[in-house]
Structures are given as C-alpha cells and as structure tokens.
mmCIF file of N, CA and C in Angstrom:
data_model
loop_
_atom_site.group_PDB
_atom_site.id
_atom_site.type_symbol
_atom_site.label_atom_id
_atom_site.label_comp_id
_atom_site.label_asym_id
_atom_site.label_seq_id
_atom_site.Cartn_x
_atom_site.Cartn_y
_atom_site.Cartn_z
ATOM 1 N N UNK A 40 37.365 33.130 39.314
ATOM 2 C CA UNK A 40 36.271 33.261 39.470
ATOM 3 C C UNK A 40 35.110 32.395 38.536
ATOM 4 N N UNK A 41 34.182 32.035 39.126
ATOM 5 C CA UNK A 41 33.463 31.009 38.553
ATOM 6 C C UNK A 41 32.022 31.602 38.339
ATOM 7 N N UNK A 42 31.344 31.383 36.890
ATOM 8 C CA UNK A 42 30.460 31.874 36.890
ATOM 9 C C UNK A 42 29.119 31.058 37.105
ATOM 10 N N UNK A 43 28.113 31.611 37.453
ATOM 11 C CA UNK A 43 26.821 30.925 37.759
ATOM 12 C C UNK A 43 26.291 30.212 36.560
ATOM 13 N N UNK A 44 25.293 29.150 36.528
ATOM 14 C CA UNK A 44 24.680 28.910 35.384
ATOM 15 C C UNK A 44 23.598 29.433 35.076
ATOM 16 N N UNK A 45 23.185 30.534 35.758
ATOM 17 C CA UNK A 45 21.804 31.322 35.675
ATOM 18 C C UNK A 45 22.294 32.300 34.757
ATOM 19 N N UNK A 46 23.352 32.632 34.722
ATOM 20 C CA UNK A 46 23.801 34.153 34.092
ATOM 21 C C UNK A 46 23.405 33.857 32.614
ATOM 22 N N UNK A 47 22.906 34.950 31.832
ATOM 23 C CA UNK A 47 22.433 34.769 30.532
ATOM 24 C C UNK A 47 23.546 34.111 29.626
ATOM 25 N N UNK A 48 24.518 34.735 29.779
ATOM 26 C CA UNK A 48 25.779 34.414 28.835
ATOM 27 C C UNK A 48 25.933 32.599 28.658
ATOM 28 N N UNK A 49 25.580 32.054 29.588
ATOM 29 C CA UNK A 49 25.571 30.737 29.488
ATOM 30 C C UNK A 49 24.464 29.877 28.843
ATOM 31 N N UNK A 50 23.232 30.724 28.493
ATOM 32 C CA UNK A 50 22.416 30.087 27.854
ATOM 33 C C UNK A 50 22.621 29.708 26.310
ATOM 34 N N UNK A 51 21.878 28.915 25.984
ATOM 35 C CA UNK A 51 22.158 28.311 24.520
ATOM 36 C C UNK A 51 21.262 29.658 23.644
ATOM 37 N N UNK A 52 21.815 29.927 22.840
ATOM 38 C CA UNK A 52 21.282 31.096 21.650
ATOM 39 C C UNK A 52 20.502 30.408 20.850
ATOM 40 N N UNK A 53 19.060 31.049 20.710
ATOM 41 C CA UNK A 53 18.199 30.511 19.653
ATOM 42 C C UNK A 53 18.744 30.376 18.489
ATOM 43 N N UNK A 54 18.558 29.328 17.705
ATOM 44 C CA UNK A 54 18.894 29.070 16.107
ATOM 45 C C UNK A 54 18.770 30.330 15.515
ATOM 46 N N UNK A 55 20.011 30.391 14.932
ATOM 47 C CA UNK A 55 19.776 31.883 13.934
ATOM 48 C C UNK A 55 19.393 31.438 12.630
ATOM 49 N N UNK A 56 18.969 32.307 12.153
ATOM 50 C CA UNK A 56 18.433 31.995 10.647
ATOM 51 C C UNK A 56 19.140 32.736 9.485
ATOM 52 N N UNK A 57 19.223 32.079 8.505
ATOM 53 C CA UNK A 57 20.322 32.940 7.394
ATOM 54 C C UNK A 57 19.656 33.945 6.878
ATOM 55 N N UNK A 58 20.381 34.921 6.380
ATOM 56 C CA UNK A 58 19.655 35.937 5.542
ATOM 57 C C UNK A 58 19.582 35.710 4.312
ATOM 58 N N UNK A 59 20.307 34.865 3.873
ATOM 59 C CA UNK A 59 19.820 34.214 2.424
ATOM 60 C C UNK A 59 18.591 33.713 2.395
ATOM 61 N N UNK A 60 18.097 32.873 3.504
ATOM 62 C CA UNK A 60 16.776 32.295 3.642
ATOM 63 C C UNK A 60 15.831 33.436 3.619
ATOM 64 N N UNK A 61 15.754 34.639 4.415
ATOM 65 C CA UNK A 61 14.983 35.589 4.084
ATOM 66 C C UNK A 61 15.019 36.240 2.860
ATOM 67 N N UNK A 62 16.177 36.371 2.254
ATOM 68 C CA UNK A 62 16.250 36.839 0.730
ATOM 69 C C UNK A 62 15.380 36.002 0.025
ATOM 70 N N UNK A 63 15.543 34.653 0.100
ATOM 71 C CA UNK A 63 15.056 33.798 -0.743
ATOM 72 C C UNK A 63 13.413 33.728 -0.718
ATOM 73 N N UNK A 64 13.125 34.080 0.552
ATOM 74 C CA UNK A 64 11.546 33.971 0.794
ATOM 75 C C UNK A 64 10.878 35.158 0.140
ATOM 76 N N UNK A 65 11.648 36.499 0.326
ATOM 77 C CA UNK A 65 11.180 37.397 -0.507
ATOM 78 C C UNK A 65 10.997 37.360 -1.809
ATOM 79 N N UNK A 66 12.109 36.817 -2.448
ATOM 80 C CA UNK A 66 12.445 36.805 -3.851
ATOM 81 C C UNK A 66 11.312 35.572 -4.525
ATOM 82 N N UNK A 67 11.060 34.752 -3.539
ATOM 83 C CA UNK A 67 9.986 33.753 -3.912
ATOM 84 C C UNK A 67 8.757 34.566 -4.072
ATOM 85 N N UNK A 68 8.720 35.359 -3.385
ATOM 86 C CA UNK A 68 7.399 36.176 -3.520
ATOM 87 C C UNK A 68 7.209 36.887 -4.728
ATOM 88 N N UNK A 69 8.160 37.452 -5.038
ATOM 89 C CA UNK A 69 8.679 38.262 -6.129
ATOM 90 C C UNK A 69 8.149 37.226 -7.545
ATOM 91 N N UNK A 70 9.012 35.940 -7.300
ATOM 92 C CA UNK A 70 9.080 35.182 -8.478
ATOM 93 C C UNK A 70 7.177 34.465 -8.751
ATOM 94 N N UNK A 71 6.830 34.488 -7.413
ATOM 95 C CA UNK A 71 5.157 34.032 -7.646
ATOM 96 C C UNK A 71 4.558 35.166 -8.347
ATOM 97 N N UNK A 72 4.940 36.487 -8.142
ATOM 98 C CA UNK A 72 4.093 37.569 -8.697
ATOM 99 C C UNK A 72 4.633 37.708 -10.360
ATOM 100 N N UNK A 73 5.882 37.319 -10.725
ATOM 101 C CA UNK A 73 5.866 37.284 -11.883
ATOM 102 C C UNK A 73 5.339 36.045 -12.832
ATOM 103 N N UNK A 74 5.279 34.920 -11.980
ATOM 104 C CA UNK A 74 4.684 33.913 -12.636
ATOM 105 C C UNK A 74 3.012 34.007 -12.657
ATOM 106 N N UNK A 75 2.299 34.820 -11.921
ATOM 107 C CA UNK A 75 0.957 34.989 -11.863
ATOM 108 C C UNK A 75 0.734 36.213 -13.077
ATOM 109 N N UNK A 76 1.984 36.875 -13.417
ATOM 110 C CA UNK A 76 1.604 38.060 -14.252
ATOM 111 C C UNK A 76 1.581 37.196 -15.438
ATOM 112 N N UNK A 77 2.766 36.436 -15.768
ATOM 113 C CA UNK A 77 2.794 35.712 -16.933
ATOM 114 C C UNK A 77 1.624 34.819 -17.323
ATOM 115 N N UNK A 78 1.034 34.485 -16.202
ATOM 116 C CA UNK A 78 -0.093 33.336 -16.333
ATOM 117 C C UNK A 78 -1.243 33.906 -16.741
ATOM 118 N N UNK A 79 -1.463 34.988 -16.016
ATOM 119 C CA UNK A 79 -2.736 36.002 -16.413
ATOM 120 C C UNK A 79 -2.554 36.653 -17.939
ATOM 121 N N UNK A 80 -1.600 37.092 -18.211
ATOM 122 C CA UNK A 80 -1.177 37.517 -19.590
ATOM 123 C C UNK A 80 -1.686 36.472 -20.790
ATOM 124 N N UNK A 81 -1.138 35.222 -20.601
ATOM 125 C CA UNK A 81 -1.440 34.375 -21.242
ATOM 126 C C UNK A 81 -2.758 33.738 -21.328
ATOM 127 N N UNK A 82 -3.348 33.878 -20.213
ATOM 128 C CA UNK A 82 -5.082 33.557 -20.132
ATOM 129 C C UNK A 82 -5.814 34.596 -20.839
ATOM 130 N N UNK A 83 -5.401 35.777 -20.241
ATOM 131 C CA UNK A 83 -6.616 37.097 -20.635
ATOM 132 C C UNK A 83 -6.231 37.642 -21.973
ATOM 133 N N UNK A 84 -5.306 37.458 -22.418
ATOM 134 C CA UNK A 84 -4.663 38.271 -23.755
ATOM 135 C C UNK A 84 -4.220 37.323 -24.569
ATOM 136 N N UNK A 85 -5.206 36.443 -25.232
ATOM 137 C CA UNK A 85 -4.848 35.262 -26.303
ATOM 138 C C UNK A 85 -3.895 35.880 -27.320
ATOM 139 N N UNK A 86 -3.756 36.715 -27.783
ATOM 140 C CA UNK A 86 -2.765 37.490 -28.887
ATOM 141 C C UNK A 86 -1.458 37.967 -28.432
ATOM 142 N N UNK A 87 -1.561 37.909 -27.098
ATOM 143 C CA UNK A 87 -0.148 38.418 -26.570
ATOM 144 C C UNK A 87 1.254 38.140 -26.966
ATOM 145 N N UNK A 88 1.091 36.671 -26.763
ATOM 146 C CA UNK A 88 2.493 35.735 -27.145
ATOM 147 C C UNK A 88 2.086 35.164 -28.710
ATOM 148 N N UNK A 89 0.954 34.904 -28.874
ATOM 149 C CA UNK A 89 0.921 34.329 -30.246
ATOM 150 C C UNK A 89 1.134 35.408 -31.406
ATOM 151 N N UNK A 90 1.274 36.569 -31.015
ATOM 152 C CA UNK A 90 1.727 37.479 -32.118
ATOM 153 C C UNK A 90 3.346 37.340 -32.582
ATOM 154 N N UNK A 91 4.038 37.056 -31.395
ATOM 155 C CA UNK A 91 5.646 36.795 -31.950
ATOM 156 C C UNK A 91 5.675 35.575 -32.206
ATOM 157 N N UNK A 92 5.032 34.669 -31.519
ATOM 158 C CA UNK A 92 5.379 33.049 -31.844
ATOM 159 C C UNK A 92 4.009 32.367 -32.433
ATOM 160 N N UNK A 93 3.945 32.450 -33.640
ATOM 161 C CA UNK A 93 2.770 31.909 -34.494
ATOM 162 C C UNK A 93 2.828 30.674 -34.855
ATOM 163 N N UNK A 94 3.099 29.666 -33.949
ATOM 164 C CA UNK A 94 3.244 28.374 -34.585
ATOM 165 C C UNK A 94 2.029 27.565 -34.275
ATOM 166 N N UNK A 95 1.161 28.035 -34.605
ATOM 167 C CA UNK A 95 -0.418 27.531 -34.263
ATOM 168 C C UNK A 95 -0.610 27.594 -32.897
ATOM 169 N N UNK A 96 -0.111 28.404 -32.222
ATOM 170 C CA UNK A 96 -0.377 28.722 -30.789
ATOM 171 C C UNK A 96 0.191 27.450 -29.821
ATOM 172 N N UNK A 97 0.667 26.505 -29.916
ATOM 173 C CA UNK A 97 1.432 25.407 -29.333
ATOM 174 C C UNK A 97 2.591 25.595 -28.702
ATOM 175 N N UNK A 98 2.828 24.965 -27.403
ATOM 176 C CA UNK A 98 3.915 25.061 -26.675
ATOM 177 C C UNK A 98 4.165 23.681 -26.171
ATOM 178 N N UNK A 99 4.818 22.898 -26.468
ATOM 179 C CA UNK A 99 5.448 21.451 -26.230
ATOM 180 C C UNK A 99 3.735 20.612 -26.314
ATOM 181 N N UNK A 100 3.010 20.535 -26.134
ATOM 182 C CA UNK A 100 1.708 19.581 -26.162
ATOM 183 C C UNK A 100 0.504 20.858 -25.613
ATOM 184 N N UNK A 101 0.977 21.742 -25.138
ATOM 185 C CA UNK A 101 -0.324 22.765 -24.423
ATOM 186 C C UNK A 101 -0.298 23.903 -25.268
ATOM 187 N N UNK A 102 -1.269 24.726 -25.080
ATOM 188 C CA UNK A 102 -1.341 25.982 -25.870
ATOM 189 C C UNK A 102 -0.927 26.959 -24.721
ATOM 190 N N UNK A 103 -0.873 28.453 -24.990
ATOM 191 C CA UNK A 103 -0.703 29.378 -24.057
ATOM 192 C C UNK A 103 -1.402 29.496 -22.882
ATOM 193 N N UNK A 104 -2.867 29.251 -23.454
ATOM 194 C CA UNK A 104 -4.094 29.412 -22.343
ATOM 195 C C UNK A 104 -3.634 28.300 -21.299
ATOM 196 N N UNK A 105 -3.376 27.041 -21.530
ATOM 197 C CA UNK A 105 -2.952 26.148 -20.604
ATOM 198 C C UNK A 105 -1.916 26.439 -19.848
ATOM 199 N N UNK A 106 -0.732 26.756 -20.451
ATOM 200 C CA UNK A 106 0.498 27.202 -19.587
ATOM 201 C C UNK A 106 0.199 28.299 -18.669
ATOM 202 N N UNK A 107 -0.793 29.375 -19.101
ATOM 203 C CA UNK A 107 -1.029 30.367 -18.470
ATOM 204 C C UNK A 107 -1.907 29.899 -17.188
ATOM 205 N N UNK A 108 -2.624 28.735 -17.093
ATOM 206 C CA UNK A 108 -3.154 28.403 -15.899
ATOM 207 C C UNK A 108 -2.266 27.610 -15.193
ATOM 208 N N UNK A 109 -1.188 27.005 -15.622
ATOM 209 C CA UNK A 109 -0.160 26.234 -14.865
ATOM 210 C C UNK A 109 0.732 27.377 -14.196
ATOM 211 N N UNK A 110 0.774 28.590 -14.771
ATOM 212 C CA UNK A 110 1.536 29.337 -14.353
ATOM 213 C C UNK A 110 0.897 30.181 -13.042
ATOM 214 N N UNK A 111 -0.506 30.334 -13.374
ATOM 215 C CA UNK A 111 -1.149 30.946 -12.121
ATOM 216 C C UNK A 111 -1.209 29.945 -11.018
ATOM 217 N N UNK A 112 -1.237 28.744 -11.120
ATOM 218 C CA UNK A 112 -1.314 27.647 -9.939
ATOM 219 C C UNK A 112 -0.105 27.713 -9.601
ATOM 220 N N UNK A 113 1.067 27.795 -10.230
ATOM 221 C CA UNK A 113 2.502 27.720 -9.655
ATOM 222 C C UNK A 113 2.727 29.105 -8.691
ATOM 223 N N UNK A 114 2.309 30.186 -9.138
ATOM 224 C CA UNK A 114 2.231 31.299 -8.531
ATOM 225 C C UNK A 114 1.577 31.518 -7.387
ATOM 226 N N UNK A 115 0.448 30.994 -7.234
ATOM 227 C CA UNK A 115 -0.439 31.030 -5.713
ATOM 228 C C UNK A 115 0.324 30.196 -4.986
ATOM 229 N N UNK A 116 0.760 28.902 -5.435
ATOM 230 C CA UNK A 116 1.504 27.974 -4.366
ATOM 231 C C UNK A 116 2.663 28.506 -4.054
ATOM 232 N N UNK A 117 3.462 29.347 -4.946
ATOM 233 C CA UNK A 117 4.939 29.886 -4.502
ATOM 234 C C UNK A 117 4.663 30.982 -3.572
ATOM 235 N N UNK A 118 3.526 31.702 -3.774
ATOM 236 C CA UNK A 118 3.024 32.868 -2.725
ATOM 237 C C UNK A 118 2.974 32.230 -1.290
ATOM 238 N N UNK A 119 2.159 31.172 -1.197
ATOM 239 C CA UNK A 119 1.702 30.642 0.013
ATOM 240 C C UNK A 119 3.305 29.977 0.617
ATOM 241 N N UNK A 120 4.157 29.396 -0.248
ATOM 242 C CA UNK A 120 5.299 28.837 0.154
ATOM 243 C C UNK A 120 5.976 29.861 0.809
ATOM 244 N N UNK A 121 6.205 30.751 0.277
ATOM 245 C CA UNK A 121 7.131 32.118 0.563
ATOM 246 C C UNK A 121 7.002 32.781 2.018
ATOM 247 N N UNK A 122 5.510 32.324 2.327
ATOM 248 C CA UNK A 122 5.150 32.991 3.784
ATOM 249 C C UNK A 122 5.699 31.791 4.721
ATOM 250 N N UNK A 123 5.718 30.516 4.279
ATOM 251 C CA UNK A 123 6.170 29.372 4.998
ATOM 252 C C UNK A 123 7.711 29.459 5.243
ATOM 253 N N UNK A 124 8.181 29.775 4.213
ATOM 254 C CA UNK A 124 9.899 30.072 4.012
ATOM 255 C C UNK A 124 10.213 31.080 4.927
ATOM 256 N N UNK A 125 9.615 32.244 4.993
ATOM 257 C CA UNK A 125 9.711 33.106 6.133
ATOM 258 C C UNK A 125 9.482 32.969 7.514
ATOM 259 N N UNK A 126 8.462 32.045 7.689
ATOM 260 C CA UNK A 126 8.303 31.526 9.112
ATOM 261 C C UNK A 126 9.414 30.504 9.462
ATOM 262 N N UNK A 127 10.013 29.847 8.494
ATOM 263 C CA UNK A 127 11.006 28.743 8.959
ATOM 264 C C UNK A 127 10.456 27.520 8.950
ATOM 265 N N UNK A 128 9.523 27.243 7.881
ATOM 266 C CA UNK A 128 8.796 25.819 7.395
ATOM 267 C C UNK A 128 10.415 25.094 6.866
ATOM 268 N N UNK A 129 10.448 23.955 7.273
ATOM 269 C CA UNK A 129 11.398 22.953 6.291
ATOM 270 C C UNK A 129 10.584 22.706 5.204
ATOM 271 N N UNK A 130 9.212 22.123 5.418
ATOM 272 C CA UNK A 130 8.918 21.676 4.194
ATOM 273 C C UNK A 130 8.377 22.719 3.188
ATOM 274 N N UNK A 131 8.340 23.876 3.657
ATOM 275 C CA UNK A 131 8.170 25.076 2.622
ATOM 276 C C UNK A 131 9.482 25.318 1.755
ATOM 277 N N UNK A 132 10.387 25.049 2.593
ATOM 278 C CA UNK A 132 11.653 25.368 1.972
ATOM 279 C C UNK A 132 11.888 24.167 0.902
ATOM 280 N N UNK A 133 11.348 22.939 1.154
ATOM 281 C CA UNK A 133 11.798 22.085 0.094
ATOM 282 C C UNK A 133 10.841 22.289 -1.136
ATOM 283 N N UNK A 134 9.263 22.600 -0.527
ATOM 284 C CA UNK A 134 8.326 22.811 -1.372
ATOM 285 C C UNK A 134 8.748 23.772 -2.626
ATOM 286 N N UNK A 135 9.542 25.102 -2.221
ATOM 287 C CA UNK A 135 9.729 26.355 -2.586
ATOM 288 C C UNK A 135 10.999 25.821 -3.855
ATOM 289 N N UNK A 136 11.834 25.004 -3.171
ATOM 290 C CA UNK A 136 13.036 24.524 -4.092
ATOM 291 C C UNK A 136 12.639 24.051 -5.232
ATOM 292 N N UNK A 137 11.495 22.997 -5.166
ATOM 293 C CA UNK A 137 11.044 22.267 -6.249
ATOM 294 C C UNK A 137 10.317 23.053 -7.273
ATOM 295 N N UNK A 138 9.594 24.104 -6.663
ATOM 296 C CA UNK A 138 8.685 24.736 -7.522
ATOM 297 C C UNK A 138 9.546 25.991 -8.188
ATOM 298 N N UNK A 139 10.614 26.332 -7.625
ATOM 299 C CA UNK A 139 11.531 27.300 -8.143
ATOM 300 C C UNK A 139 12.349 26.856 -9.613
ATOM 301 N N UNK A 140 12.835 25.604 -9.054
ATOM 302 C CA UNK A 140 13.427 24.714 -10.475
ATOM 303 C C UNK A 140 12.408 24.473 -11.443
ATOM 304 N N UNK A 141 11.082 23.916 -11.319
ATOM 305 C CA UNK A 141 10.051 23.918 -12.124
ATOM 306 C C UNK A 141 9.654 25.203 -12.723
ATOM 307 N N UNK A 142 9.736 26.397 -12.347
ATOM 308 C CA UNK A 142 9.473 27.530 -12.981
ATOM 309 C C UNK A 142 10.652 28.028 -13.668
ATOM 310 N N UNK A 143 11.751 27.749 -12.906
ATOM 311 C CA UNK A 143 13.076 28.050 -13.903
ATOM 312 C C UNK A 143 12.870 27.189 -15.281
ATOM 313 N N UNK A 144 12.586 25.779 -15.389
ATOM 314 C CA UNK A 144 12.449 25.237 -16.596
ATOM 315 C C UNK A 144 11.320 25.352 -17.635
ATOM 316 N N UNK A 145 10.131 25.699 -16.640
ATOM 317 C CA UNK A 145 8.977 26.271 -17.306
ATOM 318 C C UNK A 145 9.250 27.554 -18.372
ATOM 319 N N UNK A 146 10.100 28.286 -17.677
ATOM 320 C CA UNK A 146 10.175 29.718 -18.241
ATOM 321 C C UNK A 146 11.020 29.487 -19.653
ATOM 322 N N UNK A 147 11.534 28.572 -20.216
ATOM 323 C CA UNK A 147 12.361 28.257 -21.050
ATOM 324 C C UNK A 147 11.374 28.001 -22.406
ATOM 325 N N UNK A 148 10.134 27.599 -21.856
ATOM 326 C CA UNK A 148 9.035 27.555 -22.869
ATOM 327 C C UNK A 148 8.902 28.821 -23.698
ATOM 328 N N UNK A 149 8.681 29.973 -22.643
ATOM 329 C CA UNK A 149 8.530 31.434 -23.147
ATOM 330 C C UNK A 149 9.548 32.247 -23.471
ATOM 331 N N UNK A 150 10.890 31.360 -23.621
ATOM 332 C CA UNK A 150 12.029 31.991 -23.928
ATOM 333 C C UNK A 150 12.213 32.676 -25.574
ATOM 334 N N UNK A 151 11.715 31.692 -26.370
ATOM 335 C CA UNK A 151 11.605 32.307 -27.747
ATOM 336 C C UNK A 151 10.613 33.417 -27.879
ATOM 337 N N UNK A 152 9.752 33.581 -27.058
ATOM 338 C CA UNK A 152 8.321 34.717 -27.144
ATOM 339 C C UNK A 152 9.018 35.889 -26.509
ATOM 340 N N UNK A 153 9.456 36.242 -25.128
ATOM 341 C CA UNK A 153 9.992 37.083 -24.644
ATOM 342 C C UNK A 153 11.398 36.624 -23.966
ATOM 343 N N UNK A 154 12.570 36.728 -24.513
ATOM 344 C CA UNK A 154 13.559 36.308 -24.204
ATOM 345 C C UNK A 154 14.302 37.193 -22.682
ATOM 346 N N UNK A 155 13.998 38.443 -22.818
ATOM 347 C CA UNK A 155 14.810 39.203 -21.468
ATOM 348 C C UNK A 155 13.574 38.795 -20.352
ATOM 349 N N UNK A 156 12.295 38.930 -20.382
ATOM 350 C CA UNK A 156 11.464 38.817 -19.244
ATOM 351 C C UNK A 156 11.781 37.208 -18.904
ATOM 352 N N UNK A 157 11.822 36.342 -19.711
ATOM 353 C CA UNK A 157 12.150 34.787 -19.217
ATOM 354 C C UNK A 157 13.345 34.366 -18.606
ATOM 355 N N UNK A 158 14.814 35.310 -19.082
ATOM 356 C CA UNK A 158 15.857 34.977 -18.754
ATOM 357 C C UNK A 158 15.763 35.703 -17.056
ATOM 358 N N UNK A 159 15.130 36.888 -17.258
ATOM 359 C CA UNK A 159 15.185 37.699 -15.825
ATOM 360 C C UNK A 159 14.412 36.822 -14.789
ATOM 361 N N UNK A 160 13.252 36.009 -14.992
ATOM 362 C CA UNK A 160 12.484 35.453 -14.257
ATOM 363 C C UNK A 160 13.369 34.343 -13.961
ATOM 364 N N UNK A 161 14.098 33.581 -15.032
ATOM 365 C CA UNK A 161 14.868 32.319 -14.585
ATOM 366 C C UNK A 161 16.119 32.613 -13.754
ATOM 367 N N UNK A 162 16.463 33.940 -13.799
ATOM 368 C CA UNK A 162 17.748 34.257 -12.861
ATOM 369 C C UNK A 162 16.930 34.449 -11.441
ATOM 370 N N UNK A 163 15.743 35.005 -11.191
ATOM 371 C CA UNK A 163 15.189 35.104 -9.856
ATOM 372 C C UNK A 163 15.204 33.856 -9.326
ATOM 373 N N UNK A 164 14.576 32.853 -10.425
ATOM 374 C CA UNK A 164 14.425 31.437 -9.680
ATOM 375 C C UNK A 164 15.678 30.825 -9.055
ATOM 376 N N UNK A 165 16.816 31.076 -10.050
ATOM 377 C CA UNK A 165 17.914 30.637 -9.708
ATOM 378 C C UNK A 165 18.783 31.140 -8.154
ATOM 379 N N UNK A 166 18.248 32.556 -7.936
ATOM 380 C CA UNK A 166 18.495 32.883 -6.657
ATOM 381 C C UNK A 166 17.836 32.563 -5.579
ATOM 382 N N UNK A 167 16.528 32.049 -5.859
ATOM 383 C CA UNK A 167 15.667 31.493 -4.611
ATOM 384 C C UNK A 167 16.180 30.058 -4.473
ATOM 385 N N UNK A 168 16.493 29.440 -5.465
ATOM 386 C CA UNK A 168 17.376 27.978 -5.247
ATOM 387 C C UNK A 168 18.846 28.124 -4.422
ATOM 388 N N UNK A 169 19.441 28.992 -4.639
ATOM 389 C CA UNK A 169 20.814 29.390 -4.114
ATOM 390 C C UNK A 169 20.340 29.629 -2.504
ATOM 391 N N UNK A 170 19.499 30.690 -2.385
ATOM 392 C CA UNK A 170 19.338 31.310 -1.170
ATOM 393 C C UNK A 170 18.464 30.306 -0.324
ATOM 394 N N UNK A 171 17.810 29.148 -0.856
ATOM 395 C CA UNK A 171 17.535 28.024 0.242
ATOM 396 C C UNK A 171 18.109 26.888 0.381
ATOM 397 N N UNK A 172 19.202 26.748 -0.736
ATOM 398 C CA UNK A 172 20.322 25.641 -0.456
ATOM 399 C C UNK A 172 21.724 25.977 0.378
ATOM 400 N N UNK A 173 21.922 27.191 0.316
ATOM 401 C CA UNK A 173 23.412 27.556 0.734
ATOM 402 C C UNK A 173 23.416 27.714 2.412
ATOM 403 N N UNK A 174 24.548 27.239 2.634
ATOM 404 C CA UNK A 174 24.346 27.001 4.284
ATOM 405 C C UNK A 174 25.155 28.393 4.537
ATOM 406 N N UNK A 175 24.822 28.890 5.539
ATOM 407 C CA UNK A 175 25.691 30.259 5.775
ATOM 408 C C UNK A 175 26.864 29.855 6.691
ATOM 409 N N UNK A 176 28.000 30.613 6.726
ATOM 410 C CA UNK A 176 29.304 30.191 7.313
ATOM 411 C C UNK A 176 28.811 30.467 8.892
ATOM 412 N N UNK A 177 28.076 31.216 9.395
ATOM 413 C CA UNK A 177 28.121 31.456 10.949
ATOM 414 C C UNK A 177 26.895 30.515 11.561
ATOM 415 N N UNK A 178 25.933 29.487 10.641
ATOM 416 C CA UNK A 178 25.268 28.857 11.238
ATOM 417 C C UNK A 178 25.247 27.415 10.621
ATOM 418 N N UNK A 179 25.865 26.876 11.450
ATOM 419 C CA UNK A 179 26.511 25.212 10.780
ATOM 420 C C UNK A 179 25.311 24.503 11.154
ATOM 421 N N UNK A 180 25.277 23.463 10.381
ATOM 422 C CA UNK A 180 23.791 22.547 10.258
ATOM 423 C C UNK A 180 22.497 22.911 9.996
ATOM 424 N N UNK A 181 22.386 24.203 9.231
ATOM 425 C CA UNK A 181 21.186 24.627 9.136
ATOM 426 C C UNK A 181 20.745 24.588 7.466
ATOM 427 N N UNK A 182 21.160 23.268 7.000
ATOM 428 C CA UNK A 182 20.573 23.129 5.708
ATOM 429 C C UNK A 182 19.260 22.832 5.546
ATOM 430 N N UNK A 183 18.862 22.851 4.543
ATOM 431 C CA UNK A 183 17.524 22.170 4.110
ATOM 432 C C UNK A 183 17.114 21.068 4.953
#
C-alpha cells in the first residue's frame, strides 16, 4: 500500500530548536540582570567595592565607576540579545557568545572584591556559552 504525498507524515518537520538554546537565552537574561546589578552598585554606591579593595579605587586602568558603566552597558545589550536568542536569531547567538565571554573575563576584575558573587556570575556565563555552542544530538546541523 502506497501513501499519498499529501499525507501529513510526509511533510518535512519544522526545524527543532535545542532546549539548551532556550535555557541559554533565559540564563543570558539572568546574566544581564547580574551585570546590571553589579554595574549599578559600582556606580551609585562608591564605597561598596572600595571598602574591601582599597588600592586607590583603581582596577586595571579604570576605577569602579567606569567599570560600573561598562557593566550596565553590557547588561542592557545582553538583555536585548537574550530576546533575540529566544526568538532564534543567529546574530543574537553570536553576539551573546561574545558578550558572555567578555562578561566572564570582566568578572575576574571583581574577583578580589567579592569572590563568591564573581564566581557565580562567571559560572552563569559559562553555562550561557555552552548552551549556545552545544549541538543537540537530536538536531543535526544546528550549530551557531
């Protein structure tokens, strides 16, 4: 018995999305909120970080206020990119990988000040990078 081509089973199924990508999009939003929180604390509470780390309030070239503005900008862009990742934009995924990597490295600056918060934020960034780069076994060819 032959099946007709018009039967629904013969249609090509739509591209499945990875659950890791959805998870990474949600974690990217969480990471954006963490970066916004870190940035706003550095901007508006000048003594918060300098109480612990009193080396002239200097971090690599910039002070805590400058790094606060950098983290706020990163957090805003990450929040927008997380929406793009959840929608399925390839450009948003590539940008999110880059910003998550930058956030991972930038959190090392705050490591001597608040190590547990920095390590936790770095772990979230690592999960975002993994979730956006991992190819699920059931969806072949779905790489970034």
